[in-house]
Amino acid sequence: MKGLFWRKLKDRLAFFLILILALLPALPLIHILYGILKQGLASLSWEFFVHLSRPPGEEGGGVGNAILGTVMLAVLASLMAVPVGVLCGVYLSEYARGKFGEVVRISADVLQGVPSIVLGIVAYLWVVKPMGHFSALSGAVALAIMMLPVIVRSTEEILKMIPETLREASLALGVNYWRTVLKVLIPTGLVGISTGILLSLARIMGETAPLLFTAFGNPFWNLNPLQPVEALPLTVFKYAISPYEEWIRQAWGASVVLTLMVLGLNLFSRFLAWRLGGHGR
Amino acid sequence: MAAETVVEPREPAIFDIRDLWAYYGEKPAIRSVTLKIPEKRVTAIMGPSGCGKTTFIRCLNRLHELTPGARVQGEILLRGENILEMDPVLVRRRVGMVFQRPNPFPTMTIYDNVLAGYKLLGIKLRREEADRIVEEALRKAALWDEVKDSLHKRGTYLSGGQQQRLCIARALAVKPEVLLMDEPTSALDPKSTAKIEELVVELKQSVTIVIVTHNIAQAGRVSDYTAFFYLGELVEFGPTSHLFTVPRDKRTEEFLKGKFG
């Protein structure tokens, strides 16, 4: 019976080891959240959200232009990436048979692995150089390319989950394939497709590298997509490496805003996915 | 041999099928079927699993060819017109279908599900006309009394049997000439099954019905004519009362006695 005791003990030990290792991935996130909230919450105020930044040495000021810029970049990038990405996903799920579909699928997967700064260079060559100056548009192009693979693959997966009998129900009514896609498949998969779009947005909103030589940054308010625009990650980057204490404090504040935006998008898309999983349908 | 076991119906035929072959890749699932389907009657397609009965009716609205690698050979005349040479979309407007499992559109209300044949095609209806079509189709499908107060609830709220009748209403709403039913009760409980069977018998006044079933008793209860398929071939076709009492082919007789299937 002595053997049984040791076996039980080993079993317990193994369980605790696994538990600790499982908690490990959560630790950095908790640490990050704790750190930036502690450092950044102090600089949050009404002024911080609606004002422009002040020159170094002056108290106060905000990152209103960067928040607006980030939202504008996200909207512009979505306008480009969502239609292309969803249609590409539809193609892969509904029409792609054989080699060409496989090539598109692999391209999307490879695109997902391309370093974001490289996509910034691509947008620089495609948009900034021909235009002759930096612009929100070029930044949005870089971000849109980053969003594409996520939207394409999630749309494809969601549409593939829709039962074949639903397609047949529509086709048997004399509805052609394209209308079936548009009026039956996309509405049926809408929640899932939206989840993919939100996740891709969460992925790009915190990106700095693709914006460095595209959106570039702008200390003033700007709503013109053809002009350079500020964005939260750019603000954090510039302020955090600056020597001024006030700016560094604002970098912490901007980090809080950015993290909460991305976290919020992530949680919201999780919530949608959870509802898709059969709860509340 | 086939000539003597396949009887010509007395009634005028709506479908005249001549030497039909259907393939999945190189493998034929339907072998040289020649058959006339009488108008405004219920024709049952009966046979053991894998005999090609579902494949056969999926040829009649050209759904078969959607399967990758599938193709069809021969002639299927619908009132004298070969549907294999028509636009499949037009064929399916005239030949409706109800599937094994109820498949109402989950994003649509009961009302919109009935009108799906119009809505999905972008046909605009005036309010009164839409209301009339919905009520008429639901009445025909014996569902009106159960759902008239919840027309704007999702179709997926209904029970399985009600969903299947909703699918029947959806198919009837576009006023097809033929209604194909692919084992419409195989996913339903006995009570819902009885309701659908009653409905089938009633519906033949206005529409031709071709119903696939592997349930011999069901074929006996609802159909005027029965076709018995075995291994992709049409073994025997004739009035149900004849085929059930004096089958001419030995295989039909054995199937009816429950020796296989």
PDB file of N, CA and C in Angstrom, chain A residues 96-149:
ATOM      1  N   ALA A  96     -14.103  28.146 -54.835  1.00  0.00           N
ATOM      2  CA  ALA A  96     -12.741  27.681 -55.103  1.00  0.00           C
ATOM      3  C   ALA A  96     -12.653  26.172 -55.063  1.00  0.00           C
ATOM      4  N   ARG A  97     -12.470  25.576 -56.207  1.00  0.00           N
ATOM      5  CA  ARG A  97     -12.164  24.157 -56.256  1.00  0.00           C
ATOM      6  C   ARG A  97     -10.886  24.046 -57.053  1.00  0.00           C
ATOM      7  N   GLY A  98      -9.952  23.259 -56.536  1.00  0.00           N
ATOM      8  CA  GLY A  98      -8.734  23.037 -57.289  1.00  0.00           C
ATOM      9  C   GLY A  98      -7.624  23.999 -56.921  1.00  0.00           C
ATOM     10  N   LYS A  99      -6.670  24.114 -57.845  1.00  0.00           N
ATOM     11  CA  LYS A  99      -5.389  24.755 -57.554  1.00  0.00           C
ATOM     12  C   LYS A  99      -5.495  26.231 -57.185  1.00  0.00           C
ATOM     13  N   PHE A 100      -6.257  26.997 -57.968  1.00  0.00           N
ATOM     14  CA  PHE A 100      -6.251  28.445 -57.766  1.00  0.00           C
ATOM     15  C   PHE A 100      -6.719  28.809 -56.361  1.00  0.00           C
ATOM     16  N   GLY A 101      -7.753  28.131 -55.900  1.00  0.00           N
ATOM     17  CA  GLY A 101      -8.250  28.379 -54.549  1.00  0.00           C
ATOM     18  C   GLY A 101      -7.170  28.109 -53.520  1.00  0.00           C
ATOM     19  N   GLU A 102      -6.435  27.027 -53.737  1.00  0.00           N
ATOM     20  CA  GLU A 102      -5.362  26.667 -52.805  1.00  0.00           C
ATOM     21  C   GLU A 102      -4.294  27.754 -52.776  1.00  0.00           C
ATOM     22  N   VAL A 103      -3.977  28.311 -53.967  1.00  0.00           N
ATOM     23  CA  VAL A 103      -2.983  29.382 -54.043  1.00  0.00           C
ATOM     24  C   VAL A 103      -3.458  30.602 -53.241  1.00  0.00           C
ATOM     25  N   VAL A 104      -4.739  30.967 -53.406  1.00  0.00           N
ATOM     26  CA  VAL A 104      -5.284  32.117 -52.674  1.00  0.00           C
ATOM     27  C   VAL A 104      -5.216  31.871 -51.175  1.00  0.00           C
ATOM     28  N   ARG A 105      -5.585  30.641 -50.785  1.00  0.00           N
ATOM     29  CA  ARG A 105      -5.604  30.292 -49.369  1.00  0.00           C
ATOM     30  C   ARG A 105      -4.200  30.401 -48.765  1.00  0.00           C
ATOM     31  N   ILE A 106      -3.219  29.828 -49.479  1.00  0.00           N
ATOM     32  CA  ILE A 106      -1.844  29.870 -48.971  1.00  0.00           C
ATOM     33  C   ILE A 106      -1.347  31.307 -48.929  1.00  0.00           C
ATOM     34  N   SER A 107      -1.700  32.107 -49.959  1.00  0.00           N
ATOM     35  CA  SER A 107      -1.277  33.507 -49.978  1.00  0.00           C
ATOM     36  C   SER A 107      -1.779  34.230 -48.737  1.00  0.00           C
ATOM     37  N   ALA A 108      -3.035  33.992 -48.393  1.00  0.00           N
ATOM     38  CA  ALA A 108      -3.607  34.656 -47.216  1.00  0.00           C
ATOM     39  C   ALA A 108      -2.838  34.248 -45.964  1.00  0.00           C
ATOM     40  N   ASP A 109      -2.513  32.955 -45.873  1.00  0.00           N
ATOM     41  CA  ASP A 109      -1.783  32.498 -44.688  1.00  0.00           C
ATOM     42  C   ASP A 109      -0.388  33.105 -44.619  1.00  0.00           C
ATOM     43  N   VAL A 110       0.281  33.187 -45.785  1.00  0.00           N
ATOM     44  CA  VAL A 110       1.628  33.747 -45.805  1.00  0.00           C
ATOM     45  C   VAL A 110       1.580  35.235 -45.476  1.00  0.00           C
ATOM     46  N   LEU A 111       0.566  35.924 -46.021  1.00  0.00           N
ATOM     47  CA  LEU A 111       0.417  37.357 -45.785  1.00  0.00           C
ATOM     48  C   LEU A 111       0.314  37.653 -44.289  1.00  0.00           C
ATOM     49  N   GLN A 112      -0.334  36.721 -43.587  1.00  0.00           N
ATOM     50  CA  GLN A 112      -0.496  36.892 -42.150  1.00  0.00           C
ATOM     51  C   GLN A 112       0.856  36.886 -41.441  1.00  0.00           C
ATOM     52  N   GLY A 113       1.836  36.217 -42.053  1.00  0.00           N
ATOM     53  CA  GLY A 113       3.143  36.126 -41.406  1.00  0.00           C
ATOM     54  C   GLY A 113       4.126  37.199 -41.834  1.00  0.00           C
ATOM     55  N   VAL A 114       3.733  38.069 -42.778  1.00  0.00           N
ATOM     56  CA  VAL A 114       4.656  39.103 -43.241  1.00  0.00           C
ATOM     57  C   VAL A 114       4.808  40.164 -42.146  1.00  0.00           C
ATOM     58  N   PRO A 115       6.057  40.528 -41.793  1.00  0.00           N
ATOM     59  CA  PRO A 115       6.256  41.528 -40.743  1.00  0.00           C
ATOM     60  C   PRO A 115       5.545  42.838 -41.089  1.00  0.00           C
ATOM     61  N   SER A 116       4.953  43.459 -40.069  1.00  0.00           N
ATOM     62  CA  SER A 116       4.110  44.614 -40.341  1.00  0.00           C
ATOM     63  C   SER A 116       4.903  45.781 -40.923  1.00  0.00           C
ATOM     64  N   ILE A 117       6.186  45.877 -40.565  1.00  0.00           N
ATOM     65  CA  ILE A 117       6.963  47.004 -41.088  1.00  0.00           C
ATOM     66  C   ILE A 117       7.154  46.870 -42.593  1.00  0.00           C
ATOM     67  N   VAL A 118       7.210  45.600 -43.056  1.00  0.00           N
ATOM     68  CA  VAL A 118       7.330  45.369 -44.497  1.00  0.00           C
ATOM     69  C   VAL A 118       6.078  45.864 -45.216  1.00  0.00           C
ATOM     70  N   LEU A 119       4.918  45.643 -44.569  1.00  0.00           N
ATOM     71  CA  LEU A 119       3.670  46.126 -45.165  1.00  0.00           C
ATOM     72  C   LEU A 119       3.661  47.649 -45.202  1.00  0.00           C
ATOM     73  N   GLY A 120       4.310  48.276 -44.209  1.00  0.00           N
ATOM     74  CA  GLY A 120       4.457  49.734 -44.220  1.00  0.00           C
ATOM     75  C   GLY A 120       5.264  50.180 -45.426  1.00  0.00           C
ATOM     76  N   ILE A 121       6.334  49.447 -45.706  1.00  0.00           N
ATOM     77  CA  ILE A 121       7.176  49.793 -46.868  1.00  0.00           C
ATOM     78  C   ILE A 121       6.369  49.645 -48.158  1.00  0.00           C
ATOM     79  N   VAL A 122       5.580  48.548 -48.218  1.00  0.00           N
ATOM     80  CA  VAL A 122       4.753  48.320 -49.410  1.00  0.00           C
ATOM     81  C   VAL A 122       3.796  49.490 -49.618  1.00  0.00           C
ATOM     82  N   ALA A 123       3.127  49.911 -48.545  1.00  0.00           N
ATOM     83  CA  ALA A 123       2.197  51.040 -48.661  1.00  0.00           C
ATOM     84  C   ALA A 123       2.955  52.314 -49.035  1.00  0.00           C
ATOM     85  N   TYR A 124       4.164  52.443 -48.532  1.00  0.00           N
ATOM     86  CA  TYR A 124       4.984  53.604 -48.895  1.00  0.00           C
ATOM     87  C   TYR A 124       5.226  53.634 -50.405  1.00  0.00           C
ATOM     88  N   LEU A 125       5.602  52.464 -50.952  1.00  0.00           N
ATOM     89  CA  LEU A 125       5.894  52.384 -52.393  1.00  0.00           C
ATOM     90  C   LEU A 125       4.633  52.579 -53.229  1.00  0.00           C
ATOM     91  N   TRP A 126       3.511  52.018 -52.763  1.00  0.00           N
ATOM     92  CA  TRP A 126       2.273  52.067 -53.550  1.00  0.00           C
ATOM     93  C   TRP A 126       1.601  53.432 -53.482  1.00  0.00           C
ATOM     94  N   VAL A 127       1.605  54.050 -52.284  1.00  0.00           N
ATOM     95  CA  VAL A 127       0.762  55.236 -52.093  1.00  0.00           C
ATOM     96  C   VAL A 127       1.581  56.500 -51.824  1.00  0.00           C
ATOM     97  N   VAL A 128       2.516  56.415 -50.866  1.00  0.00           N
ATOM     98  CA  VAL A 128       3.229  57.635 -50.462  1.00  0.00           C
ATOM     99  C   VAL A 128       4.083  58.168 -51.604  1.00  0.00           C
ATOM    100  N   LYS A 129       4.851  57.292 -52.251  1.00  0.00           N
ATOM    101  CA  LYS A 129       5.739  57.748 -53.331  1.00  0.00           C
ATOM    102  C   LYS A 129       4.967  58.385 -54.486  1.00  0.00           C
ATOM    103  N   PRO A 130       3.949  57.693 -55.027  1.00  0.00           N
ATOM    104  CA  PRO A 130       3.195  58.343 -56.124  1.00  0.00           C
ATOM    105  C   PRO A 130       2.543  59.650 -55.694  1.00  0.00           C
ATOM    106  N   MET A 131       2.046  59.737 -54.443  1.00  0.00           N
ATOM    107  CA  MET A 131       1.379  60.958 -54.004  1.00  0.00           C
ATOM    108  C   MET A 131       2.368  62.059 -53.669  1.00  0.00           C
ATOM    109  N   GLY A 132       3.572  61.646 -53.289  1.00  0.00           N
ATOM    110  CA  GLY A 132       4.588  62.637 -52.965  1.00  0.00           C
ATOM    111  C   GLY A 132       4.591  63.074 -51.507  1.00  0.00           C
ATOM    112  N   HIS A 133       3.622  62.602 -50.706  1.00  0.00           N
ATOM    113  CA  HIS A 133       3.654  62.942 -49.278  1.00  0.00           C
ATOM    114  C   HIS A 133       2.932  61.882 -48.459  1.00  0.00           C
ATOM    115  N   PHE A 134       3.193  61.934 -47.119  1.00  0.00           N
ATOM    116  CA  PHE A 134       2.546  60.993 -46.207  1.00  0.00           C
ATOM    117  C   PHE A 134       1.051  61.283 -46.113  1.00  0.00           C
ATOM    118  N   SER A 135       0.268  60.249 -45.763  1.00  0.00           N
ATOM    119  CA  SER A 135      -1.174  60.476 -45.661  1.00  0.00           C
ATOM    120  C   SER A 135      -1.845  59.385 -44.825  1.00  0.00           C
ATOM    121  N   ALA A 136      -3.011  59.714 -44.290  1.00  0.00           N
ATOM    122  CA  ALA A 136      -3.816  58.721 -43.570  1.00  0.00           C
ATOM    123  C   ALA A 136      -4.157  57.568 -44.505  1.00  0.00           C
ATOM    124  N   LEU A 137      -4.423  57.910 -45.759  1.00  0.00           N
ATOM    125  CA  LEU A 137      -4.785  56.890 -46.739  1.00  0.00           C
ATOM    126  C   LEU A 137      -3.712  55.804 -46.834  1.00  0.00           C
ATOM    127  N   SER A 138      -2.455  56.225 -46.935  1.00  0.00           N
ATOM    128  CA  SER A 138      -1.384  55.242 -47.083  1.00  0.00           C
ATOM    129  C   SER A 138      -1.293  54.367 -45.832  1.00  0.00           C
ATOM    130  N   GLY A 139      -1.478  54.980 -44.654  1.00  0.00           N
ATOM    131  CA  GLY A 139      -1.473  54.187 -43.423  1.00  0.00           C
ATOM    132  C   GLY A 139      -2.591  53.167 -43.428  1.00  0.00           C
ATOM    133  N   ALA A 140      -3.772  53.622 -43.897  1.00  0.00           N
ATOM    134  CA  ALA A 140      -4.913  52.720 -43.929  1.00  0.00           C
ATOM    135  C   ALA A 140      -4.673  51.564 -44.899  1.00  0.00           C
ATOM    136  N   VAL A 141      -3.974  51.839 -46.004  1.00  0.00           N
ATOM    137  CA  VAL A 141      -3.668  50.764 -46.958  1.00  0.00           C
ATOM    138  C   VAL A 141      -2.817  49.698 -46.272  1.00  0.00           C
ATOM    139  N   ALA A 142      -1.777  50.150 -45.545  1.00  0.00           N
ATOM    140  CA  ALA A 142      -0.912  49.187 -44.848  1.00  0.00           C
ATOM    141  C   ALA A 142      -1.727  48.362 -43.844  1.00  0.00           C
ATOM    142  N   LEU A 143      -2.584  49.048 -43.087  1.00  0.00           N
ATOM    143  CA  LEU A 143      -3.388  48.332 -42.082  1.00  0.00           C
ATOM    144  C   LEU A 143      -4.401  47.392 -42.744  1.00  0.00           C
ATOM    145  N   ALA A 144      -4.964  47.834 -43.874  1.00  0.00           N
ATOM    146  CA  ALA A 144      -5.945  47.003 -44.580  1.00  0.00           C
ATOM    147  C   ALA A 144      -5.301  45.690 -45.032  1.00  0.00           C
ATOM    148  N   ILE A 145      -4.059  45.781 -45.515  1.00  0.00           N
ATOM    149  CA  ILE A 145      -3.374  44.557 -45.945  1.00  0.00           C
ATOM    150  C   ILE A 145      -3.201  43.616 -44.757  1.00  0.00           C
ATOM    151  N   MET A 146      -2.962  44.207 -43.576  1.00  0.00           N
ATOM    152  CA  MET A 146      -2.827  43.360 -42.381  1.00  0.00           C
ATOM    153  C   MET A 146      -4.155  42.723 -41.979  1.00  0.00           C
ATOM    154  N   MET A 147      -5.248  43.454 -42.209  1.00  0.00           N
ATOM    155  CA  MET A 147      -6.559  42.922 -41.810  1.00  0.00           C
ATOM    156  C   MET A 147      -7.010  41.787 -42.723  1.00  0.00           C
ATOM    157  N   LEU A 148      -6.628  41.882 -43.998  1.00  0.00           N
ATOM    158  CA  LEU A 148      -7.159  40.963 -45.015  1.00  0.00           C
ATOM    159  C   LEU A 148      -7.118  39.482 -44.630  1.00  0.00           C
ATOM    160  N   PRO A 149      -5.919  38.934 -44.300  1.00  0.00           N
ATOM    161  CA  PRO A 149      -5.895  37.484 -44.081  1.00  0.00           C
ATOM    162  C   PRO A 149      -6.844  37.026 -42.979  1.00  0.00           C
TER     163      PRO A 149
END
